[in-house]
Short mmCIF file of C-alpha atoms in Angstrom, two decimals:
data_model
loop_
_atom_site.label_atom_id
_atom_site.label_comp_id
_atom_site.label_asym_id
_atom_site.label_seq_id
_atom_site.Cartn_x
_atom_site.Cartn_y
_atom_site.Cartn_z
CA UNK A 1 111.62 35.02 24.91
CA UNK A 2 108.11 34.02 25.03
CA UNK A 3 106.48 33.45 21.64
CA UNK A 4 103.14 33.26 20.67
CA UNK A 5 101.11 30.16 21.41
CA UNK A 6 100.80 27.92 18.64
CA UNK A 7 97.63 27.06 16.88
CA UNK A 8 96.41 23.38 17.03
CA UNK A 9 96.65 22.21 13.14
CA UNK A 10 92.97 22.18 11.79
CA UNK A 11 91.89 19.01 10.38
CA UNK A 12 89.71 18.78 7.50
CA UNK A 13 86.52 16.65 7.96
CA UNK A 14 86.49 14.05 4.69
CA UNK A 15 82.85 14.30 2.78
CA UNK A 16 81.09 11.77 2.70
CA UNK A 17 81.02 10.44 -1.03
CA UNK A 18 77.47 11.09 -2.38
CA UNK A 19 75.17 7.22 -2.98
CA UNK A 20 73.26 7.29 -6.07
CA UNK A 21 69.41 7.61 -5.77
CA UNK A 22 67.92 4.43 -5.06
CA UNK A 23 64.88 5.58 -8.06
CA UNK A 24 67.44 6.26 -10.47
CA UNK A 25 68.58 2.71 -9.96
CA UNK A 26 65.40 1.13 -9.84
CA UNK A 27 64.36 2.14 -12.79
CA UNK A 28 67.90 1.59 -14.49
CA UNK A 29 67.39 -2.14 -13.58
CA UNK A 30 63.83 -2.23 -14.92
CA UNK A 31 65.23 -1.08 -17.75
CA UNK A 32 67.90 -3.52 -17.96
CA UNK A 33 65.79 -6.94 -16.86
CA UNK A 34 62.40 -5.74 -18.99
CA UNK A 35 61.77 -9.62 -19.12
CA UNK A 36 62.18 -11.85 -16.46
CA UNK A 37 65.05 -14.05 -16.62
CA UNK A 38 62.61 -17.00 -15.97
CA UNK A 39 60.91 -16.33 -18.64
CA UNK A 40 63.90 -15.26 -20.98
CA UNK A 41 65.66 -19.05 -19.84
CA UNK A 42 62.25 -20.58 -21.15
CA UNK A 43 62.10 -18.56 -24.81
CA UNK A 44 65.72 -19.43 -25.56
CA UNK A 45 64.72 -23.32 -24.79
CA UNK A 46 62.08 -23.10 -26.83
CA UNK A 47 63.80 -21.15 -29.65
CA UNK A 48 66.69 -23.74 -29.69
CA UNK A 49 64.32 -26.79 -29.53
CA UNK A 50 62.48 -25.54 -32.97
CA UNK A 51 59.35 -24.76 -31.07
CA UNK A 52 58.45 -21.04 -31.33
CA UNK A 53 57.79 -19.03 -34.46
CA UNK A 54 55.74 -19.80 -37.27
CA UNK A 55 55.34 -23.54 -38.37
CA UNK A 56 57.96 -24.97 -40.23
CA UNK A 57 57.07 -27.68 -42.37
CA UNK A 58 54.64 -27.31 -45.16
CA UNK A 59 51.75 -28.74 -44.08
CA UNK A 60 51.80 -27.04 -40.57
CA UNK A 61 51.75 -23.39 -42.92
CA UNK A 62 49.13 -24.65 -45.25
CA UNK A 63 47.09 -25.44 -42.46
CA UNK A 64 47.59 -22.34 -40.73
CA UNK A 65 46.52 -20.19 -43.78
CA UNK A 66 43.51 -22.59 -44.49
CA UNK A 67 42.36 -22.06 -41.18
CA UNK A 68 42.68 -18.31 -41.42
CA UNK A 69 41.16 -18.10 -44.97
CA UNK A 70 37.62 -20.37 -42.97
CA UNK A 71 37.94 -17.97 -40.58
CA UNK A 72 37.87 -14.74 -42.83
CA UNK A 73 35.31 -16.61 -44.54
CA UNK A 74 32.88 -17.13 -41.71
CA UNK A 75 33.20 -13.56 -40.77
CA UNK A 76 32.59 -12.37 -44.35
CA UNK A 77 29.01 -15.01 -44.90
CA UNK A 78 28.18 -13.65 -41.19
CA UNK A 79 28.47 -10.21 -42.24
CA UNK A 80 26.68 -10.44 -45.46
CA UNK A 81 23.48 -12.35 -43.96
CA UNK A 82 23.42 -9.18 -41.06
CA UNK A 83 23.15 -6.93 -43.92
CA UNK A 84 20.80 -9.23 -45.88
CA UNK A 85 19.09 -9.45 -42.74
CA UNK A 86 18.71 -6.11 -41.85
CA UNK A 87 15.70 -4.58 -44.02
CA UNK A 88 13.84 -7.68 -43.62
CA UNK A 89 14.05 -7.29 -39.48
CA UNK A 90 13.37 -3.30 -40.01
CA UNK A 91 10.65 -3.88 -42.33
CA UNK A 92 9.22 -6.62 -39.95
CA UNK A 93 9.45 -4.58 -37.42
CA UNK A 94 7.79 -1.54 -38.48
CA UNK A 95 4.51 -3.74 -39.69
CA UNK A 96 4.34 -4.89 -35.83
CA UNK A 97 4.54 -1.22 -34.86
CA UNK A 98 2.19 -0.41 -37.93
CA UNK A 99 -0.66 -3.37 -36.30
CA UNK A 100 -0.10 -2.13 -32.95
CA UNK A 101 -0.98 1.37 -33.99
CA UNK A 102 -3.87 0.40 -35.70
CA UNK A 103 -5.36 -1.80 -32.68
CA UNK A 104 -4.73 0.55 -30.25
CA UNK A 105 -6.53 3.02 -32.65
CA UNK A 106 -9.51 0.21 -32.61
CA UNK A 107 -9.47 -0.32 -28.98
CA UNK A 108 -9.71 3.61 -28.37
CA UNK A 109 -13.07 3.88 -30.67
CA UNK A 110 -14.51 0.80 -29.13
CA UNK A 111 -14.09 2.28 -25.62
CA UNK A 112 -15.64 5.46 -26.72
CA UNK A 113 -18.18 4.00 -28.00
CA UNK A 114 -18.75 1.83 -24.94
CA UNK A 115 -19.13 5.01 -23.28
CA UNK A 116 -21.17 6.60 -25.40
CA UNK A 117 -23.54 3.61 -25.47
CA UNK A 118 -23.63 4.03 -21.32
CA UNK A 119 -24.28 7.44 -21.44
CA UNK A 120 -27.29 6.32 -23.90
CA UNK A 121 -28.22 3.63 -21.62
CA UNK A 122 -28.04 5.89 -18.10
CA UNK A 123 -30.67 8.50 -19.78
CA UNK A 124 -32.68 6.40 -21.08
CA UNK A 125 -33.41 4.81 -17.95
CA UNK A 126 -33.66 7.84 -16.20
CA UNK A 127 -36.35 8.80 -18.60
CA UNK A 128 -38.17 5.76 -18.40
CA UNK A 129 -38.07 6.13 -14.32
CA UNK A 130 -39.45 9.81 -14.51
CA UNK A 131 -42.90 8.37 -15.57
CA UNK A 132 -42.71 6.73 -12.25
CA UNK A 133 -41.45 8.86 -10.21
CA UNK A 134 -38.38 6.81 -8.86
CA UNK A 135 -35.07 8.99 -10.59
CA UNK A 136 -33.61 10.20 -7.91
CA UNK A 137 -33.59 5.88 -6.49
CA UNK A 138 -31.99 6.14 -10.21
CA UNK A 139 -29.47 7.85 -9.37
CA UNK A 140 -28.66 6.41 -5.91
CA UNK A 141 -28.69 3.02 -7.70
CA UNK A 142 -26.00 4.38 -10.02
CA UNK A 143 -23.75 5.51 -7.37
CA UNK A 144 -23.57 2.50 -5.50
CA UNK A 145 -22.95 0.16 -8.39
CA UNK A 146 -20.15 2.27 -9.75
CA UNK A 147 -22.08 3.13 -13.31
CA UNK A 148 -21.77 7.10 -12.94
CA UNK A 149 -19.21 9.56 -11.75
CA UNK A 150 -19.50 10.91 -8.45
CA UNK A 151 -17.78 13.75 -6.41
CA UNK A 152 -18.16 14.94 -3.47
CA UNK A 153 -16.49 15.38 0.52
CA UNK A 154 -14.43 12.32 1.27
CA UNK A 155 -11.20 10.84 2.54
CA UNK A 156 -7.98 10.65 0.22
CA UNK A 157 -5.40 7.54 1.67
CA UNK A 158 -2.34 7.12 0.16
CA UNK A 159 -0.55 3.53 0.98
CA UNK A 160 2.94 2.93 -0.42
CA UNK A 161 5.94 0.21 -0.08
CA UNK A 162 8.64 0.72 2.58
CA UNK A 163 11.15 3.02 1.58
CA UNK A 164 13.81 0.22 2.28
CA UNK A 165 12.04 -2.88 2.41
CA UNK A 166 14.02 -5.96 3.31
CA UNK A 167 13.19 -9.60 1.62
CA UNK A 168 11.13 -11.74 4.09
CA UNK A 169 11.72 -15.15 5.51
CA UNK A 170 12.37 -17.44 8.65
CA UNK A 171 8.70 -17.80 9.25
CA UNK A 172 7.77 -14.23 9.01
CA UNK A 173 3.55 -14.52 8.30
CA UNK A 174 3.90 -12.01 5.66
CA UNK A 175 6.21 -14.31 3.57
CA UNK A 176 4.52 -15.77 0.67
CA UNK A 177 5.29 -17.22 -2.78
CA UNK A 178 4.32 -14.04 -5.22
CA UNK A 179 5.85 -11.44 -2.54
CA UNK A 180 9.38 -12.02 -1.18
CA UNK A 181 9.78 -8.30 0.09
CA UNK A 182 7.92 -8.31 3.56
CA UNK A 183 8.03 -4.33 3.08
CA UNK A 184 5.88 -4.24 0.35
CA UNK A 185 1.96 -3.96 -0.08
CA UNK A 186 -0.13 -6.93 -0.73
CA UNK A 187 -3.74 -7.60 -2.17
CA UNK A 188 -4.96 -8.76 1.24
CA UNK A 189 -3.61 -5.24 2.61
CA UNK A 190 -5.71 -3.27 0.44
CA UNK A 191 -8.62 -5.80 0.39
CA UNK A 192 -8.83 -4.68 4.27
CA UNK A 193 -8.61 -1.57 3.74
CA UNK A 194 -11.39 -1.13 1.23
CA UNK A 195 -13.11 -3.22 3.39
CA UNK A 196 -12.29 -1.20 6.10
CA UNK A 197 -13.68 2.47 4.10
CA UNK A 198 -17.36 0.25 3.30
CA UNK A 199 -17.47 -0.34 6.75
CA UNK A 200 -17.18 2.89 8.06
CA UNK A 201 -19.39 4.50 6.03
CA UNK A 202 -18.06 4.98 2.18
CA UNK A 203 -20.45 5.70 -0.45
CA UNK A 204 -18.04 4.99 -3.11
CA UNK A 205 -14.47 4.05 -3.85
CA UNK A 206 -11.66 3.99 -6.29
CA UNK A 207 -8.24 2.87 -6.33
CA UNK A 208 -5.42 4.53 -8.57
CA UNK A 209 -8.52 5.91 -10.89
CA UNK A 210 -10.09 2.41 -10.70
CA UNK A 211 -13.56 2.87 -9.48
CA UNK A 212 -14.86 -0.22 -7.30
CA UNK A 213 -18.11 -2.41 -7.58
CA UNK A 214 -20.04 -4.97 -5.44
CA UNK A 215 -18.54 -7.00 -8.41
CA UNK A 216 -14.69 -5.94 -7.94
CA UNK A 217 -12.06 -8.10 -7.11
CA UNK A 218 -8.60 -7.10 -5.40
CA UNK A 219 -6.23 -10.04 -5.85
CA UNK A 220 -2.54 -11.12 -6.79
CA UNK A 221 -0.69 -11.89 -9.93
CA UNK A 222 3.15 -12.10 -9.08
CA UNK A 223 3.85 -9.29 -7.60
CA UNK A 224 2.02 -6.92 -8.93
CA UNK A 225 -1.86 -5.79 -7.37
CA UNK A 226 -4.72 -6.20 -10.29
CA UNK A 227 -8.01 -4.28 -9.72
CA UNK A 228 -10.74 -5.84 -12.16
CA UNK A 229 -7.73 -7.55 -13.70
CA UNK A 230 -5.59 -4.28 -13.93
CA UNK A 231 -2.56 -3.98 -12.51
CA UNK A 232 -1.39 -1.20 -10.20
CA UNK A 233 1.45 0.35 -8.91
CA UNK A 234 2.58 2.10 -5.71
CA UNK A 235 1.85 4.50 -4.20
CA UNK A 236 -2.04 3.27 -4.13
CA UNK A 237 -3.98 6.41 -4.28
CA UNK A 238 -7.45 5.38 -2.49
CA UNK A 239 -10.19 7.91 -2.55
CA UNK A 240 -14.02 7.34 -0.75
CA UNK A 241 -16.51 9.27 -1.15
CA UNK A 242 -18.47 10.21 2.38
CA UNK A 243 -18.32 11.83 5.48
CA UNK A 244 -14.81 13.12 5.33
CA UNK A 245 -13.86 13.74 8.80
CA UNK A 246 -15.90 11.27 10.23
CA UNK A 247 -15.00 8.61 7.66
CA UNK A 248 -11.57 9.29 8.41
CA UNK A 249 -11.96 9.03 12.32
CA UNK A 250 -14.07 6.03 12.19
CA UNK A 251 -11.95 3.77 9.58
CA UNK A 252 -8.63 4.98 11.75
CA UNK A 253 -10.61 3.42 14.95
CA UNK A 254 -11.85 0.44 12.98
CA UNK A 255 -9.95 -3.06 13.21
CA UNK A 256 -8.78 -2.68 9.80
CA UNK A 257 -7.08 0.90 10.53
CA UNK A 258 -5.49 -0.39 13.16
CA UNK A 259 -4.25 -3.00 10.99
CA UNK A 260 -2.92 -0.98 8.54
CA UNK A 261 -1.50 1.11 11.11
CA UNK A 262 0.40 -2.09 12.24
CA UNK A 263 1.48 -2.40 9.05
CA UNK A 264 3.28 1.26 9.24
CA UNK A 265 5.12 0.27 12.79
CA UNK A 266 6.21 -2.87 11.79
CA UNK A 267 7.09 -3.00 8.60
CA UNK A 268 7.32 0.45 6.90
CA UNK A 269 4.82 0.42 5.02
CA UNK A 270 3.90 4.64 4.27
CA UNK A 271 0.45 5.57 4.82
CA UNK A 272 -1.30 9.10 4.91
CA UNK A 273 -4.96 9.72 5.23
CA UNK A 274 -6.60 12.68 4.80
CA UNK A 275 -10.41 14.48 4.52
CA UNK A 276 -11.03 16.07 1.84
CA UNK A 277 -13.96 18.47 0.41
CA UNK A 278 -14.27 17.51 -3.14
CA UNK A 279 -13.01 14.29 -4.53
CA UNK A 280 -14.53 13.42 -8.55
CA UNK A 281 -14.36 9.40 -8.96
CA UNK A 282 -14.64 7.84 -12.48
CA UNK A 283 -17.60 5.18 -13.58
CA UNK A 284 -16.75 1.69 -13.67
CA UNK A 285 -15.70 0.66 -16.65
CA UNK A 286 -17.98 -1.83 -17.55
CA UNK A 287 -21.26 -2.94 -14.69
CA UNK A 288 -22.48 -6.62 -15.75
CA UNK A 289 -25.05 -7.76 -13.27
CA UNK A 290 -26.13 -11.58 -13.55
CA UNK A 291 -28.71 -12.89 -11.63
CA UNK A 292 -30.02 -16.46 -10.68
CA UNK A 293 -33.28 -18.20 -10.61
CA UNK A 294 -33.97 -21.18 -8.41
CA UNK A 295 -34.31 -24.36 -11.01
CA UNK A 296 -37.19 -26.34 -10.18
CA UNK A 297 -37.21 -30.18 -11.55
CA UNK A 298 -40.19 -31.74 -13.40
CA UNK A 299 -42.50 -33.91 -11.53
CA UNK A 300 -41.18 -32.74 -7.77
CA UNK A 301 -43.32 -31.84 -5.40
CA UNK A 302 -43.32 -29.45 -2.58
#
């Protein structure tokens, strides 16, 4: 009798007990050990030596509380003199503000009245000169010292600092005390290039609205520029009155153009020149001519 084949028995595969998350447990012993147990070891020494806590005698508590009571006490006196203080340093205040307003107020009417005085001055002369027949020399006179406003075709150049200038050193010529940034525009830069503009033909000149004289000096003071003892700042706005194109040709050609162009290539300095047909320069804001006389001693003889 055959019978059927028997089945192998099945064996059941044993699961694999599930571990706890390793999170869950690190937090569960951060919860557990908050303190370190170095640190816990070294609070129960000091707790069973008598050291921690508030002091125990007598004296140690009277002179923590007299220290706190000199401290409370500073804090209040320090208080009370701020507020004390206060409307004396507001009212102080407010005078210098007060005086300043008032001088600058001064200062304004003296300078108009400066100018009204030149005005007075300029015709004056010009009436005096009509008798003899020199006003227009006048008026030429005028324009080249700087004591009237001109306008006219001429050449606008704009000279600036290096966008990113780096500090100088190591020898470099352009280092200097007063300018550390080798990127940056001295007084000898734009005492060329003025130089430069009279040279090629400018009739007159101004720099950031400061109008230039035979008199006018160009110079350092830290590192800022001063004009006629004001100081600018970049950009340096130079117009000249002249020949526009030709002005503007001729001082690019020129020695100092070429400097200034050097400038640009090797150190970043930003320059832009252009001619332009109308450019209105101010007066000078004050003309004082001296002039010398040859001082002859008694009793020489020639």
């Amino acid at each position: 009798m055959c019978g059927m084949p028997q089945q192998p028995p099945i064996r059941s595969t044993p699961t694999r007990p599930s571990r706890p998350d390793a999170s869950m447990s690190l937090l569960t012993n951060v919860m557990d050990h908050s303190l370190d147990d170095g640190y816990a070891e070294a609070a129960a020494r000091k707790e069973a030596a008598g050291d921690g806590g508030l002091p125990k005698t007598l004296r140690a508590r009277l002179g923590l509380a007299l220290g706190l009571v000199l401290a409370a006490l500073v804090v209040t006196v320090g208080a009370a003199q701020a507020r004390v203080a206060a409307p004396v340093v507001a009212k102080e205040r407010g005078e210098l503000i007060d005086r300043i307003d008032r001088e600058t107020e001064t200062a304004d009417k003296l300078e108009k009245s400066v100018d009204q005085l030149r005005d007075d001055v300029t015709t004056r002369q010009r009436e005096a000169l009509k008798h003899t027949g020199d006003s227009g020399q006048a008026d030429l006179v005028g324009i080249l010292s700087g004591a009237v406003e001109v306008h006219g075709p001429g050449v606008k150049l704009v000279v600036n600092d290096a966008k990113e200038a780096s500090t100088g050193g190591d020898g470099n010529p352009r280092e200097t005390s007063g300018f550390s940034d080798t990127g940056r525009v001295r007084d000898r830069d734009m005492q060329r290039v003025v130089n430069g503009l009279w040279e090629s033909g400018a009739e007159a000149i101004s720099i950031n609205g400061q109008r230039l004289t035979a008199l006018s000096a160009i110079r350092a003071a830290g590192d800022a520029i001063l004009v006629d003892n004001k100081p600018l700042v970049p950009p340096y706005t130079v117009l000249a009155v002249g020949d526009g194109q030709r002005l503007s040709t001729r001082f690019q050609d020129s020695a100092d153009g070429l400097y200034l162009h050097a400038l640009q290539e090797d150190y970043g300095i930003r320059t832009a020149i252009s001619a332009e047909d109308d450019l209105r320069l101010p007066a000078a804001p004050s003309v004082i001519v001296r002039t010398a006389q040859p001082r002859t001693e008694k009793g020489s003889t020639s």
